[in-house]
XYZ file of N, CA and C in Angstrom:
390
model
N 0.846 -1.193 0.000
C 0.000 0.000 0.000
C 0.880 1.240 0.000
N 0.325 2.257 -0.851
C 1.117 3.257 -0.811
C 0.777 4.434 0.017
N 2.079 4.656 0.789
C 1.911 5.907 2.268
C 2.168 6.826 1.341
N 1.521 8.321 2.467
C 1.129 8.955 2.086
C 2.298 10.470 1.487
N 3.151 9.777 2.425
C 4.406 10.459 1.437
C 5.034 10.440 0.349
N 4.577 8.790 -0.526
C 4.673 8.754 -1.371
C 3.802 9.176 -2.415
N 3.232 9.987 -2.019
C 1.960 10.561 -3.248
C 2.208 11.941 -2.887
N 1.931 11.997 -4.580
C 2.021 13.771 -4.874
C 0.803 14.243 -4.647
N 0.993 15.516 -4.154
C -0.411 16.667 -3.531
C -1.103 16.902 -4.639
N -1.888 16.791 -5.295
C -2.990 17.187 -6.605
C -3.097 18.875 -6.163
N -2.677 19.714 -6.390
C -3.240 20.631 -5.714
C -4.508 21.426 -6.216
N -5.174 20.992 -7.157
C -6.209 21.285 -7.901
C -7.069 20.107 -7.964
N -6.290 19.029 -7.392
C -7.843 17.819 -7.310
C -8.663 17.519 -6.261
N -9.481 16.739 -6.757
C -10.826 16.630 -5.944
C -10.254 16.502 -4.437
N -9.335 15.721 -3.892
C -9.019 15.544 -2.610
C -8.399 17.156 -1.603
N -7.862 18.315 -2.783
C -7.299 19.090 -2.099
C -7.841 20.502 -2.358
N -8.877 20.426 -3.639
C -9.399 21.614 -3.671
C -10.798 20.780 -4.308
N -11.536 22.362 -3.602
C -12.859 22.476 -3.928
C -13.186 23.415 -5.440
N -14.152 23.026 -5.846
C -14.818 24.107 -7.393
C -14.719 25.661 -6.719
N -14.891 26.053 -5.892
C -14.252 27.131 -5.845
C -12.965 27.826 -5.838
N -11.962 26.800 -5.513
C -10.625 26.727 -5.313
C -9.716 26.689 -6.690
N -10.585 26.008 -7.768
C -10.520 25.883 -8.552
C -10.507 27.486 -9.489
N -11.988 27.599 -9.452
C -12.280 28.785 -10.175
C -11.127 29.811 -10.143
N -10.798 30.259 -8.198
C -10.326 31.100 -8.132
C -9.021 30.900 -8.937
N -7.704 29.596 -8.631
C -6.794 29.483 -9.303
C -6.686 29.586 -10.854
N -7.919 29.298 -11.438
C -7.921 29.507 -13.075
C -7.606 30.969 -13.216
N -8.575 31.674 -12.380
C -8.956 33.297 -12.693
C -7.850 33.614 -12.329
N -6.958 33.406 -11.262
C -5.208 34.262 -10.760
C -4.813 33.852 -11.992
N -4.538 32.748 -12.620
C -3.591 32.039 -13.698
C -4.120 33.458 -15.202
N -5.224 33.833 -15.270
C -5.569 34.057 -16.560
C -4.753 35.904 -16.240
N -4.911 36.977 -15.105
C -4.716 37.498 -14.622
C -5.310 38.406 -14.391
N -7.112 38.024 -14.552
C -8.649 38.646 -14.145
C -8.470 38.906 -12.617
N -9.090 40.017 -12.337
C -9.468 40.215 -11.317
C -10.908 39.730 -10.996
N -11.116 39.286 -9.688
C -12.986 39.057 -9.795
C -14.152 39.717 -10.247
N -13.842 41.579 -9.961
C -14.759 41.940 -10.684
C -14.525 41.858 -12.586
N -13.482 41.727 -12.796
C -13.350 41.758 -14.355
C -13.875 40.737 -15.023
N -13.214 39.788 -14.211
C -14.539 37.841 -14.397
C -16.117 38.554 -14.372
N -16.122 38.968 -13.178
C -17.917 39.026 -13.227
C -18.211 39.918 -14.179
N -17.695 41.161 -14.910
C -17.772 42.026 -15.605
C -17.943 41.465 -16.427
N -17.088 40.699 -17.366
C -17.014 39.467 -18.637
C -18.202 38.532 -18.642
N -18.682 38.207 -17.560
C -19.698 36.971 -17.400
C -20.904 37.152 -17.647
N -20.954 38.766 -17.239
C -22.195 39.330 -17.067
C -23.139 39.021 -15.910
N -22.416 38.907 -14.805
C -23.193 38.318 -13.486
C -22.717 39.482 -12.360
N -23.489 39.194 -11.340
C -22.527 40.430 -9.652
C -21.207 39.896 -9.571
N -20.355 41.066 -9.022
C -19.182 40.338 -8.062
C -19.471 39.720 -7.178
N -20.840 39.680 -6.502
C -21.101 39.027 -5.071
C -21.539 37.813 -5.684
N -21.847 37.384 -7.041
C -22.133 36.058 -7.514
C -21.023 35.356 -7.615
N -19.659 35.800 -8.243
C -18.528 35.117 -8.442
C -18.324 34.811 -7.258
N -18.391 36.233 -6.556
C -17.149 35.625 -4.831
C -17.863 34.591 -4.040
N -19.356 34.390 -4.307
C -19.830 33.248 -3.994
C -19.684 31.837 -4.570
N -18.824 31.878 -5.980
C -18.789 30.557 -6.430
C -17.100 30.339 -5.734
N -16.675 31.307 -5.748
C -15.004 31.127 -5.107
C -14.770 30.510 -3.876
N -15.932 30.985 -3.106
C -15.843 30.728 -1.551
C -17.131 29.471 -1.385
N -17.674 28.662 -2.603
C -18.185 27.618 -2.755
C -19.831 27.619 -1.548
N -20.198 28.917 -1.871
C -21.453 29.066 -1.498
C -22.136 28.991 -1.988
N -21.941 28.664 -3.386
C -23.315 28.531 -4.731
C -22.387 28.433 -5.752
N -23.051 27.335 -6.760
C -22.183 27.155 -8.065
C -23.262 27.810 -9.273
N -22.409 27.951 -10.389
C -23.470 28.841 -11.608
C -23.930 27.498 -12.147
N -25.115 28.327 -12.544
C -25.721 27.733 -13.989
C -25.325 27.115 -14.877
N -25.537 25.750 -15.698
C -24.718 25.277 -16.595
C -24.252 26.287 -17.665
N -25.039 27.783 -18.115
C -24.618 28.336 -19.198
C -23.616 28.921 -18.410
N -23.404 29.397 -18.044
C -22.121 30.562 -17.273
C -21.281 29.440 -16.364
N -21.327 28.068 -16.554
C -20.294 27.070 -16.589
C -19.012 27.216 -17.743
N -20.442 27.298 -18.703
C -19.896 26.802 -19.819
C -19.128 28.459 -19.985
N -19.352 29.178 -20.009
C -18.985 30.728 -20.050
C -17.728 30.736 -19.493
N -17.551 30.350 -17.969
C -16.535 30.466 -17.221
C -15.120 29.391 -17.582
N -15.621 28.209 -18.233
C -14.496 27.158 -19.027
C -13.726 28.176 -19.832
N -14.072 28.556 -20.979
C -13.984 29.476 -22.205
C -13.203 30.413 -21.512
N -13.584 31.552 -20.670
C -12.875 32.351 -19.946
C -10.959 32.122 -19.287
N -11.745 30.916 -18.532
C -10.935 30.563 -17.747
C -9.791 30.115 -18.879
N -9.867 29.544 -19.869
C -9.548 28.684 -20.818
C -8.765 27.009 -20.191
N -10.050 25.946 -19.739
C -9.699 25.436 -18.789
C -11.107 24.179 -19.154
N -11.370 23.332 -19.089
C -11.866 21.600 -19.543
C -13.271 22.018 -18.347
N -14.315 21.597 -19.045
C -15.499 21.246 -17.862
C -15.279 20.419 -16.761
N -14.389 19.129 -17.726
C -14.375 18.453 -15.844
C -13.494 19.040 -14.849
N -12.496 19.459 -15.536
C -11.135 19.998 -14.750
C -11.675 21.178 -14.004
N -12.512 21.703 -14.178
C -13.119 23.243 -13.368
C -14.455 22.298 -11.940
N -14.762 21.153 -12.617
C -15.774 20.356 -11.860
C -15.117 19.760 -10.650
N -13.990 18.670 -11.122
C -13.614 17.202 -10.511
C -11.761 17.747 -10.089
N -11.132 18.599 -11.068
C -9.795 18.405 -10.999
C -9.163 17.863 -11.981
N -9.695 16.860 -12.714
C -9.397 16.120 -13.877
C -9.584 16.773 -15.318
N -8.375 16.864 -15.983
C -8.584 17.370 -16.997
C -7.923 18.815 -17.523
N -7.794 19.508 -18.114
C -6.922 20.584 -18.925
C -7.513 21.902 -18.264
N -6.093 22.179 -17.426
C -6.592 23.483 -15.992
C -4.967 23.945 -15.973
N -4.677 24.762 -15.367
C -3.996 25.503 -15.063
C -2.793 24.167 -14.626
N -1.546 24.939 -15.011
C -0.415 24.279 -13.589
C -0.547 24.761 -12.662
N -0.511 23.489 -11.376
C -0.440 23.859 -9.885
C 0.555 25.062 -9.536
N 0.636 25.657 -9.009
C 1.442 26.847 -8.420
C 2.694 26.325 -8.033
N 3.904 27.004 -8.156
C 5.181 26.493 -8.461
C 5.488 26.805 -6.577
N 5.785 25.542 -5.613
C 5.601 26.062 -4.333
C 6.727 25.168 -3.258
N 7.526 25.524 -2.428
C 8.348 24.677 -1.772
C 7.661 23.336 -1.930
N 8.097 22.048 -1.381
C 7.792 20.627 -1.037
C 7.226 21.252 0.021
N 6.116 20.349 0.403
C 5.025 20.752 1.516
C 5.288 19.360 2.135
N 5.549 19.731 3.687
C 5.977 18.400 4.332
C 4.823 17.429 4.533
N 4.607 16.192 5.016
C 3.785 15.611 5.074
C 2.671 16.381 5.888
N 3.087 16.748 6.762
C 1.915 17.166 8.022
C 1.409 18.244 7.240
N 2.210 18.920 6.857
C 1.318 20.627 6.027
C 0.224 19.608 4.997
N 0.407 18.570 4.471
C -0.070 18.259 3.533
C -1.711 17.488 3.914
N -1.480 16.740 5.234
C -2.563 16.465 6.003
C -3.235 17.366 6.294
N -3.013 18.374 6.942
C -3.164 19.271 7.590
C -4.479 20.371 6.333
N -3.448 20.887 5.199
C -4.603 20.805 4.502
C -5.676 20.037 3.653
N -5.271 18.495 3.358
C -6.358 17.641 3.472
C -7.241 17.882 4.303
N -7.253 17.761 5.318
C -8.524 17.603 6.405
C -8.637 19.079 6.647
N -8.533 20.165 6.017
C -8.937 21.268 6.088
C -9.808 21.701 5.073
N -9.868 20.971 3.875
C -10.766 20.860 2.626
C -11.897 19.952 2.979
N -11.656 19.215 3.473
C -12.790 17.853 3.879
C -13.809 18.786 4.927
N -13.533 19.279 5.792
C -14.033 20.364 6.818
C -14.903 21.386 6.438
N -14.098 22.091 5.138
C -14.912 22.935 4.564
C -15.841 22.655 3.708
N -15.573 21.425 2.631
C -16.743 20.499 2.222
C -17.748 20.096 3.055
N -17.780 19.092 4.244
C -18.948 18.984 5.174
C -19.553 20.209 5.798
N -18.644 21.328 5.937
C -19.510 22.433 6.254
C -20.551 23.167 5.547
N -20.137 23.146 4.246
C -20.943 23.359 2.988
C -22.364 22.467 2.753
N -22.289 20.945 3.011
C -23.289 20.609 3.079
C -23.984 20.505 4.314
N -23.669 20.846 4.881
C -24.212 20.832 6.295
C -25.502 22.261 6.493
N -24.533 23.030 5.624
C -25.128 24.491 5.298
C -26.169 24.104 4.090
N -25.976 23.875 3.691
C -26.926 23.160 2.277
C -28.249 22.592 3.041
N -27.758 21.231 3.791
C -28.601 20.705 4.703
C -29.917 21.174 5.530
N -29.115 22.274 6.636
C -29.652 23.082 6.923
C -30.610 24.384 6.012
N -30.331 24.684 5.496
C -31.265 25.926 4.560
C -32.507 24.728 3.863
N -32.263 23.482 3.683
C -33.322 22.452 3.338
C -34.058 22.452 4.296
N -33.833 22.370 5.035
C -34.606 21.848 6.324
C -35.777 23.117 6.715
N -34.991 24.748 6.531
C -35.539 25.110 7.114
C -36.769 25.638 6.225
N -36.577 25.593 4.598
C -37.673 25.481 3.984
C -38.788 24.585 4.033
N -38.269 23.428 4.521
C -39.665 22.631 4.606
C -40.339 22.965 6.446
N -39.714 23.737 6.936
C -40.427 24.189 8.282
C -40.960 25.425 7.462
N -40.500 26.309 6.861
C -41.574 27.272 6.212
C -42.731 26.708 6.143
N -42.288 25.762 5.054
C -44.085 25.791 4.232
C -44.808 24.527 5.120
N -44.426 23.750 6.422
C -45.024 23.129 6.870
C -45.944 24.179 8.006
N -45.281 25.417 8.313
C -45.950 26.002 9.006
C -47.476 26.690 8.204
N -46.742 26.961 7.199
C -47.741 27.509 6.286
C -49.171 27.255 7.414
């Protein structure tokens, strides 16, 4: 079995970044600022900085908008997989930094659905009160 030092950090894949993490690294790589993305997209800045900080994802058309932009693969902006940016050119990250932000992505993922979760829930107490 292979430990975990022997594996390279994806730093754009599914295990170490989120679709927002993503977005944002395409958009530094292209050398958009967020409002210039949202300017281009034709959407708010408070819509982008919400897909960055993975509080809401767009619409399949302004998916497809933001690939093109980004100049960057649907899955690779989705999953990690696929034709995206090079990872950021960055010291060797020791094992523990590397855990460390593993389970700091995993954290912010369950928090996200948890938040998701919650805002479900509390719509169906709306309309049950109805």
């Amino acid at each position: 079995m292979e430990n975990e030092s022997d594996t390279k950090l994806d730093w754009y894949g599914p295990d170490a970044a989120t679709f927002g993490d993503r977005v944002l690294g395409a958009r530094e790589k292209t050398g958009m600022t967020q409002a210039q993305l949202a300017r281009r997209l034709g959407i708010k800045l408070a819509t982008l900085q919400a897909w960055e900080e993975d509080r809401s994802e767009p619409r399949a058309n302004k998916l497809q908008m933001l690939t093109g932009m980004l100049n960057v693969s649907l899955p690779w902006l989705l999953s990690g997989e696929g034709i995206g940016p090079e990872a950021p050119t960055t010291a060797p990250l020791s094992d523990d930094v590397k855990t460390i932000l593993i389970e700091m992505r995993a954290i912010k993922t369950d928090m996200n659905r948890t938040a998701d979760r919650l805002s479900k829930l509390e719509k169906q107490l709306r309309l049950a009160m109805k």
